[in-house]
Coordinates of C-alpha atoms and ligand atoms in Angstrom, one line a residue:
X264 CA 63.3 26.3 124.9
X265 CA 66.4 28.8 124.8
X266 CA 65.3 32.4 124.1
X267 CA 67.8 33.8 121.5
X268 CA 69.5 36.7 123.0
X269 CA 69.5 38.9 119.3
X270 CA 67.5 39.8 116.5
X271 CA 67.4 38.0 113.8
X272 CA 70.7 38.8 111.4
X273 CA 71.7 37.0 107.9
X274 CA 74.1 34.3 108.4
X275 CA 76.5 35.8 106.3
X276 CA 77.4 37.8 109.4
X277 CA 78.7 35.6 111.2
X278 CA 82.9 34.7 111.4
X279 CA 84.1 32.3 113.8
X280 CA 84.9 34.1 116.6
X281 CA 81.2 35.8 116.6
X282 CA 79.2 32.4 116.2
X283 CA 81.2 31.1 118.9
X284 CA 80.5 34.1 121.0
X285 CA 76.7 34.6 120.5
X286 CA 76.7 30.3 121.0
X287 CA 78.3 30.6 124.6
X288 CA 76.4 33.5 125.1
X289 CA 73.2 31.7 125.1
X290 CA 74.6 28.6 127.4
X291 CA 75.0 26.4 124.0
X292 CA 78.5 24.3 122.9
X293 CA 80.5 26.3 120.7
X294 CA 82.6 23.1 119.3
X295 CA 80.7 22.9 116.1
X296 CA 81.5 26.2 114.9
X297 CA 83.5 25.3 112.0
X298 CA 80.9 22.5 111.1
X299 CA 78.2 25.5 110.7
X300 CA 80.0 27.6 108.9
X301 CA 81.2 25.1 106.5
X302 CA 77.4 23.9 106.0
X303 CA 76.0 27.6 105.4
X304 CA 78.8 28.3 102.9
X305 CA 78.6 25.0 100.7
X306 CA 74.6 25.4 101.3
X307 CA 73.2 28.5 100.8
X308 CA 73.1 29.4 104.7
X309 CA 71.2 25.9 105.7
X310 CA 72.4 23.2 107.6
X311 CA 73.1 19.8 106.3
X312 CA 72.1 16.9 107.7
X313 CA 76.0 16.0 108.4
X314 CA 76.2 19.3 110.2
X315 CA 73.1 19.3 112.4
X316 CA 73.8 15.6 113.3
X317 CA 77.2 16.9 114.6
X318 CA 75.8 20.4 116.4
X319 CA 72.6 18.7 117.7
X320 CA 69.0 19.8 118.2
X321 CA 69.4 22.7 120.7
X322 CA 72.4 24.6 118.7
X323 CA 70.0 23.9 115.5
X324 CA 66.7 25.2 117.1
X325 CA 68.9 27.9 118.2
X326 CA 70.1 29.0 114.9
X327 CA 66.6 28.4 113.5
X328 CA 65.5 31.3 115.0
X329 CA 68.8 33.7 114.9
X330 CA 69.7 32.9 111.4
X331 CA 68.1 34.5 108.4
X332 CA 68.7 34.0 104.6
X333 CA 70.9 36.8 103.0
X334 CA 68.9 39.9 102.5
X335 CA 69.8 41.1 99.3
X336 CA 69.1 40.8 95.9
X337 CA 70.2 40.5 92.2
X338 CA 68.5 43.7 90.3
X339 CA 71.1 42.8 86.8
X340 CA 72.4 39.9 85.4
X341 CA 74.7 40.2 82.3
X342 CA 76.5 37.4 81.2
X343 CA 79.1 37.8 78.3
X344 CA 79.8 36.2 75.3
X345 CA 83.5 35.2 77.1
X346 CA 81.0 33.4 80.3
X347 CA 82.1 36.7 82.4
X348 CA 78.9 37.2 84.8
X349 CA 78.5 40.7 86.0
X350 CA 75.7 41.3 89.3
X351 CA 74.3 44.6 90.4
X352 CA 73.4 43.6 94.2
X353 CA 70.2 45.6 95.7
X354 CA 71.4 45.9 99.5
X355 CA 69.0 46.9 102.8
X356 CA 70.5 50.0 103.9
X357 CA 72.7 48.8 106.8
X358 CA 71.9 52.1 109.0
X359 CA 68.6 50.9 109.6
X360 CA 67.9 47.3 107.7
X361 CA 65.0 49.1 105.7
X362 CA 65.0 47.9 102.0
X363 CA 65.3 50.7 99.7
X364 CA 65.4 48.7 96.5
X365 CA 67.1 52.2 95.1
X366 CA 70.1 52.0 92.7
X367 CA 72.4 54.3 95.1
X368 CA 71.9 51.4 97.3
X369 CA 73.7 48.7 95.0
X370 CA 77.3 47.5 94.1
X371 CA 78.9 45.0 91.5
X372 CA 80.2 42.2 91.8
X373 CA 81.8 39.8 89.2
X374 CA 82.4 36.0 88.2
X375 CA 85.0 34.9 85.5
X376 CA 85.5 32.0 84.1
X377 CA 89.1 30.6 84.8
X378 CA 91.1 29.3 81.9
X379 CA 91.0 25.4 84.2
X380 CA 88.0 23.6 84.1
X381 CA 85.3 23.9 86.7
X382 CA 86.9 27.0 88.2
X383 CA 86.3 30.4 88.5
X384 CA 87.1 34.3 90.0
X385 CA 85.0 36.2 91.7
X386 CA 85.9 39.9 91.8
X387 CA 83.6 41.9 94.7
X388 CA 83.0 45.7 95.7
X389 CA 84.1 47.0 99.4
X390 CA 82.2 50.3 98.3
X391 CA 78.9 51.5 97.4
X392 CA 80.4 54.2 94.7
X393 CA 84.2 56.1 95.3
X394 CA 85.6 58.4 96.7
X395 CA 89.1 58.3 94.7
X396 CA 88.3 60.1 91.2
X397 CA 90.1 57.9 89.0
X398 CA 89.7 59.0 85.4
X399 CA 89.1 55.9 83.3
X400 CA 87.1 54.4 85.9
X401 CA 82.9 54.7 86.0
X402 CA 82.3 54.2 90.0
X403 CA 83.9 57.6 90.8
X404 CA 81.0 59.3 88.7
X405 CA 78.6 59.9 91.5
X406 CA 81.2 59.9 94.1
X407 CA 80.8 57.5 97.2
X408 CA 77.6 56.4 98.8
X409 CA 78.5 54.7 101.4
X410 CA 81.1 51.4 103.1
X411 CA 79.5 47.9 102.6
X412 CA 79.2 45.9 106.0
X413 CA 81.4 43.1 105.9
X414 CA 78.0 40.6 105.4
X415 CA 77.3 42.9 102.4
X416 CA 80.5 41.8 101.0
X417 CA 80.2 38.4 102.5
X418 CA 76.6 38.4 100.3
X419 CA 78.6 39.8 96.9
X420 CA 80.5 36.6 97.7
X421 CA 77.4 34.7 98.3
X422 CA 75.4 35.7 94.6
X423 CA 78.6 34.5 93.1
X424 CA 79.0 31.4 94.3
X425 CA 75.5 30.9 93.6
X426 CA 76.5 31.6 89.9
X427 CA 79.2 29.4 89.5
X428 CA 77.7 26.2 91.3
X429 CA 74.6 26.9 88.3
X430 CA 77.9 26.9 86.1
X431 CA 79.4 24.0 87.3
X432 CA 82.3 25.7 88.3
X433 CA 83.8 26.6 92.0
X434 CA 85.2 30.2 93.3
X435 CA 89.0 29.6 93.7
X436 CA 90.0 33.2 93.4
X437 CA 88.4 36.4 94.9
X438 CA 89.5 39.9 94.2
X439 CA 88.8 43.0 95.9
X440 CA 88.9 45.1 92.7
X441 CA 85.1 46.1 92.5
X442 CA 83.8 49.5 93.5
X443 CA 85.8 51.2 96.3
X444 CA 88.8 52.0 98.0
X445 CA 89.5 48.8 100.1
X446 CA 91.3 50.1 102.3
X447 CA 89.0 52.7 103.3
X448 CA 86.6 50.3 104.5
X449 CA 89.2 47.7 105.9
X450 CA 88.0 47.3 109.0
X451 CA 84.5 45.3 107.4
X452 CA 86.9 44.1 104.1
X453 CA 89.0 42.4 106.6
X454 CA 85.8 40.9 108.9
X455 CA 84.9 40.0 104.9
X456 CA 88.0 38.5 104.5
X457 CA 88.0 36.4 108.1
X458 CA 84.2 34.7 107.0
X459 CA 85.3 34.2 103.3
X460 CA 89.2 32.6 102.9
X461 CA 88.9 30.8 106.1
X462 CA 89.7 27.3 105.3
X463 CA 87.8 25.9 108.2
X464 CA 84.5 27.4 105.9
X465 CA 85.9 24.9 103.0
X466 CA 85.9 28.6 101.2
X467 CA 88.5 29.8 99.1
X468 CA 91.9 30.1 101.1
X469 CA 93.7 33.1 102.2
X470 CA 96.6 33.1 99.6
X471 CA 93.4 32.9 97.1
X472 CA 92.6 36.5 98.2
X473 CA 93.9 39.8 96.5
X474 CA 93.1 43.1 98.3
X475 CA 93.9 46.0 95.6
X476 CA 94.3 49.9 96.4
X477 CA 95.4 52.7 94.4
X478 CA 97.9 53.4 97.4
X479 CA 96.1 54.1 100.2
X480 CA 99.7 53.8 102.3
X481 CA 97.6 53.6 106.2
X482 CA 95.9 50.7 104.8
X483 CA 98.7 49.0 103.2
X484 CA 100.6 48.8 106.2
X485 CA 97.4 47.5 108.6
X486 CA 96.7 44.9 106.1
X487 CA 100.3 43.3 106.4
X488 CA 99.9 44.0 110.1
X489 CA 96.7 42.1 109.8
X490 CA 98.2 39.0 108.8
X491 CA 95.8 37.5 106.7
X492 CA 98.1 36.3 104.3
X493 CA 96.7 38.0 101.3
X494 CA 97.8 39.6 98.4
X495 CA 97.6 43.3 97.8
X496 CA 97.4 44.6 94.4
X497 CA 98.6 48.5 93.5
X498 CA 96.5 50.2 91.4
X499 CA 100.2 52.1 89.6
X500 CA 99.0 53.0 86.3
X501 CA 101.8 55.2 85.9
X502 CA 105.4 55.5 86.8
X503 CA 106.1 59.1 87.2
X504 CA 103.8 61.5 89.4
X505 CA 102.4 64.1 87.2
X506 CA 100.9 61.4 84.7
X507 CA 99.8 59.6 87.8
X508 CA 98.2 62.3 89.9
X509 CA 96.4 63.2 86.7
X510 CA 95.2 59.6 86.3
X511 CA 94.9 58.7 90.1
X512 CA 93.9 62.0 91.8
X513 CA 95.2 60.1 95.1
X514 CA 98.3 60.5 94.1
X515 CA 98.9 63.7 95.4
X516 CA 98.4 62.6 98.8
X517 CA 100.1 59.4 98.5
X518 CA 103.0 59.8 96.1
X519 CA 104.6 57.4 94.3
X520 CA 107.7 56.9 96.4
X521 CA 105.5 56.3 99.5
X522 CA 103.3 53.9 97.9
X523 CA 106.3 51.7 96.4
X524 CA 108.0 52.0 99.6
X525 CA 104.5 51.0 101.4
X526 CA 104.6 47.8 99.1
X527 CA 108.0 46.9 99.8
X528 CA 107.2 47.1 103.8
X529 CA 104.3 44.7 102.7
X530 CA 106.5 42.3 101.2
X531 CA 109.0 42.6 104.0
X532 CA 106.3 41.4 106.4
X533 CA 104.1 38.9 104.4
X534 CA 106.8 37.7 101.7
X535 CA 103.8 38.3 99.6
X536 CA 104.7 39.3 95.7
X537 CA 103.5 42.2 95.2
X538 CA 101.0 43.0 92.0
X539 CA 101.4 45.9 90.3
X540 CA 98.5 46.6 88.1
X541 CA 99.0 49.0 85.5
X542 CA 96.3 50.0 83.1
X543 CA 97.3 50.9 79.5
X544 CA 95.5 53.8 77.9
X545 CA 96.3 54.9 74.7
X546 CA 99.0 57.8 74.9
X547 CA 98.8 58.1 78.6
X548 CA 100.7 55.6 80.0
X549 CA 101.6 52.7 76.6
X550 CA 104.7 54.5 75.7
X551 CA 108.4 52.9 76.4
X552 CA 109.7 56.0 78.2
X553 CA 106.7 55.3 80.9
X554 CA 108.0 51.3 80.8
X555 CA 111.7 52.0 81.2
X556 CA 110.7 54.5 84.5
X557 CA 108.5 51.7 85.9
X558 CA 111.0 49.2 85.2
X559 CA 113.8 51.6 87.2
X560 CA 111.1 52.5 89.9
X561 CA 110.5 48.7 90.8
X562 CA 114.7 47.8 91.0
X563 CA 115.5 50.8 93.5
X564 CA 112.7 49.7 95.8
X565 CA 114.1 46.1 95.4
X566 CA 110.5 45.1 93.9
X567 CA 112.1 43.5 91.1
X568 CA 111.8 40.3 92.2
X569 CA 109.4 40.7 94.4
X570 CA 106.2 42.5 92.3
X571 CA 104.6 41.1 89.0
X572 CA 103.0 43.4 86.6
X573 CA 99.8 42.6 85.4
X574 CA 99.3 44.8 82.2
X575 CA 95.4 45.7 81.7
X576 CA 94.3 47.4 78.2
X577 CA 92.0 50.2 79.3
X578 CA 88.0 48.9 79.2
X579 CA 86.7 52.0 77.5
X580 CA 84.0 53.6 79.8
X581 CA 82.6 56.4 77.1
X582 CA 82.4 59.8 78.2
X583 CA 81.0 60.7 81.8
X584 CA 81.5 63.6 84.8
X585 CA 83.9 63.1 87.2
X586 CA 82.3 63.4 91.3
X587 CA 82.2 67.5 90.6
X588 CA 80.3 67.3 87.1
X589 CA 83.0 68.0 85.0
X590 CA 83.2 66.5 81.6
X591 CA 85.8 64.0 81.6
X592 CA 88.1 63.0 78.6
X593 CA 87.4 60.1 76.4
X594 CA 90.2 57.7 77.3
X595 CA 90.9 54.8 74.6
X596 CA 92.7 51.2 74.5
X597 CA 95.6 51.2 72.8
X598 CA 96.1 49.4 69.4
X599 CA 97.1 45.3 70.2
X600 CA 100.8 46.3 69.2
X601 CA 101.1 49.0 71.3
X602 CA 100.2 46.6 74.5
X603 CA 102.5 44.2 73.2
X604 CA 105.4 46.6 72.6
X605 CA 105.0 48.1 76.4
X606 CA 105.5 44.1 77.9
X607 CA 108.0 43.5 75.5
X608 CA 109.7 46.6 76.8
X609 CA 108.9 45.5 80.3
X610 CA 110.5 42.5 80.5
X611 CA 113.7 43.2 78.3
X612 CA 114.2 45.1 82.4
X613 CA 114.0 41.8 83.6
X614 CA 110.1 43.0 85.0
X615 CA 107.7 40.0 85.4
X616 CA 104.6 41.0 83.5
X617 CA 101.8 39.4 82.2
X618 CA 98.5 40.7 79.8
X619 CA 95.7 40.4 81.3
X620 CA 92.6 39.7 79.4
X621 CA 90.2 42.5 79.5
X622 CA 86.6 40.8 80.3
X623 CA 83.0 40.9 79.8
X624 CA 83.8 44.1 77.2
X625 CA 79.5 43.6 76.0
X626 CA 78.5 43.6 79.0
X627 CA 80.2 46.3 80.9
X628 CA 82.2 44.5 83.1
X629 CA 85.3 47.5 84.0
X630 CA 84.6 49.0 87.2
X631 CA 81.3 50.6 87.7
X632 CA 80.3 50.9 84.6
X633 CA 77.0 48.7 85.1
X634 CA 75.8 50.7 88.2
X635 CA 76.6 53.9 86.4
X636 CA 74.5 52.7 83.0
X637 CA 71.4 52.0 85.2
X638 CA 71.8 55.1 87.3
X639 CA 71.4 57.2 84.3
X640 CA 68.4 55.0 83.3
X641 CA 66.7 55.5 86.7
X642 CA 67.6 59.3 86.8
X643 CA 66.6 60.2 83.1
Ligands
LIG186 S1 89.7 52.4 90.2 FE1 89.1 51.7 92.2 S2 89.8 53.4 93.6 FE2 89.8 54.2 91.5 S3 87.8 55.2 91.3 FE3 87.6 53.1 90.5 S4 86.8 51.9 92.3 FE4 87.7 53.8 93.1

């Protein structure tokens, strides 16, 4: 019998190049990597009978007694009138793999319906918390907790995939738009990335995957060096930088010349369009003056043809504290004609643009709003 050389770890831990390394490690054939992973993802972390035919008894016995199931745990479950599926995730504490079952120690994850058939989007959190203080968004409220490892993502990933496969449906999209800055945790959102999109796991597919930041320009520029062949996603929001900085405190570190100039690099190197997200809040950012700049901004860093607009009416997140405690303003969608009138505006520039459905509205599906609702439940 082969003595396995590490503790125990969830299989959701394991890329390619690790399996392959802890396999050779311990004297055993590292040719059937792709056939493992491929089995754990379309099976829940167990071997099919195709797979352990292929890796034969030793690598099997071997993983037996490596391999655990995925450690956490679904503490929510809302599911929307529209079939969006919202998950608050219960994670071990990855400092010292104790279970703390505590709220501060869970993130949210998303599935959504796709318009096709038998297809859906899964939307995960690099972040426990955040850091960045955006005003209409309810993970800044208690400021970060901590990173997610990349398994804890890889798990996030996991849940939802168990959701859809009890919904007929298969994850063709996934999003890094949950709770967090990505790219302040991109080492693990990367090692995320490597486990998830690679084909070889019959997962979703690189070009499938959208990394989104509010501009964190470091990060930008090591994810196109990365060459993952993903999409990144800029959290704009607004087109001049007082509106923004007041909106997207990050903008004062990161202005907004930098971070269009940081997604123009990005395009350079990946010949990846660009998505700008911008989300519409009623008289902050819906009017035509805030259009016509955006529309200006994107032609002088050649990002007209090169960035789509995804238009988002705000998800109202009711009052709240920002990370100090302060009373924050009540922010608002704006009225259907308003959001109409700003795309219309849009794309007489020539600006791609599309509206994008706001989701899961009875069930608290914008950004942290979930975690935040039970937080106060647990600390009332
Ligand atoms: S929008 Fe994203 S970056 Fe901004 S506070 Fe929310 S989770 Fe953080």
């Amino acid at each position: 019998m082969l003595a396995a050389t590490v503790q125990p770890c969830p299989w959701t831990t394991f890329s390619a190049d690790s399996l392959t390394a802890i396999l050779l490690e311990n004297g055993l054939s590292a040719g059937n990597v792709a056939h493992i992973l491929r089995s754990w993802y379309r099976n829940d972390g167990q071997l099919d009978e195709w797979a352990r035919t292929r890796v034969g008894p030793r690598v099997v016995s071997f993983l037996e007694t490596s391999i655990t199931s995925v450690p956490s745990s679904i503490s929510q479950r809302h599911i929307s009138s529209d079939g969006t599926t919202k998950l608050l995730v219960n994670f071990t504490d990855a400092s010292n793999f104790q279970p703390t079952g505590s709220i501060p120690q869970s993130a949210e994850c998303v599935l959504m319906p796709a318009y096709r058939a038998g297809r859906a989007m899964a939307c995960v959190s690099s972040q426990i918390g955040c850091a960045m203080g955006c005003e209409f968004c309810a993970s800044t409220e208690n400021g970060l907790a901590r990173n997610l490892t990349a398994s804890e993502i890889v798990e996030q990933f996991v849940h939802l995939q168990r959701e859809a496969r009890a919904q007929q449906r298969r994850i063709t999209s996934l999003v890094f738009m949950g709770m967090g800055e990505p790219m302040h945790n991109l080492d693990s959102v990367i090692t995320a990335i490597r486990c998830i999109a690679d084909p070889d796991m019959g997962a979703v597919g690189w070009r499938q995957v959208t990394v989104s930041t509010v501009g964190i320009v470091p990060g930008i520029d090591a994810l196109a060096a990365a060459n993952l062949n993903v999409h990144l996603a800029l959290s704009l929001h607004a087109a001049d930088d007082d509106t923004r900085s007041t909106i997207v405190p990050m903008n004062r570190k990161y202005d907004i010349n930098a971070i269009l100039s940081a997604a123009s690099r990005f395009y350079d190197r990946t010949g990846r369009i660009v998505t700008i997200e911008w989300c519409l809040i009623d008289g902050v950012n819906d009017n035509n003056t805030q259009a016509d700049l955006l529309a200006s901004l994107l032609a002088r860093f050649n990002l007209l043809r090169r960035a789509r607009v995804n238009v988002i009416p705000f998800n109202p997140i009711g009052p709240g504290r920002d990370a100090r405690g302060l009373a924050r303003r009540v922010l608002q969608r704006p009225p259907a004609p308003r959001v109409t009138a700003f795309i219309e505006r849009l794309k007489l520039h020539g600006v791609v643009c599309h509206a994008r459905d706001t989701r899961g509205d009875d069930v608290a599906a914008a950004c942290g709003q979930l975690r935040r609702t039970v937080l106060r439940q647990v600390r009332s």
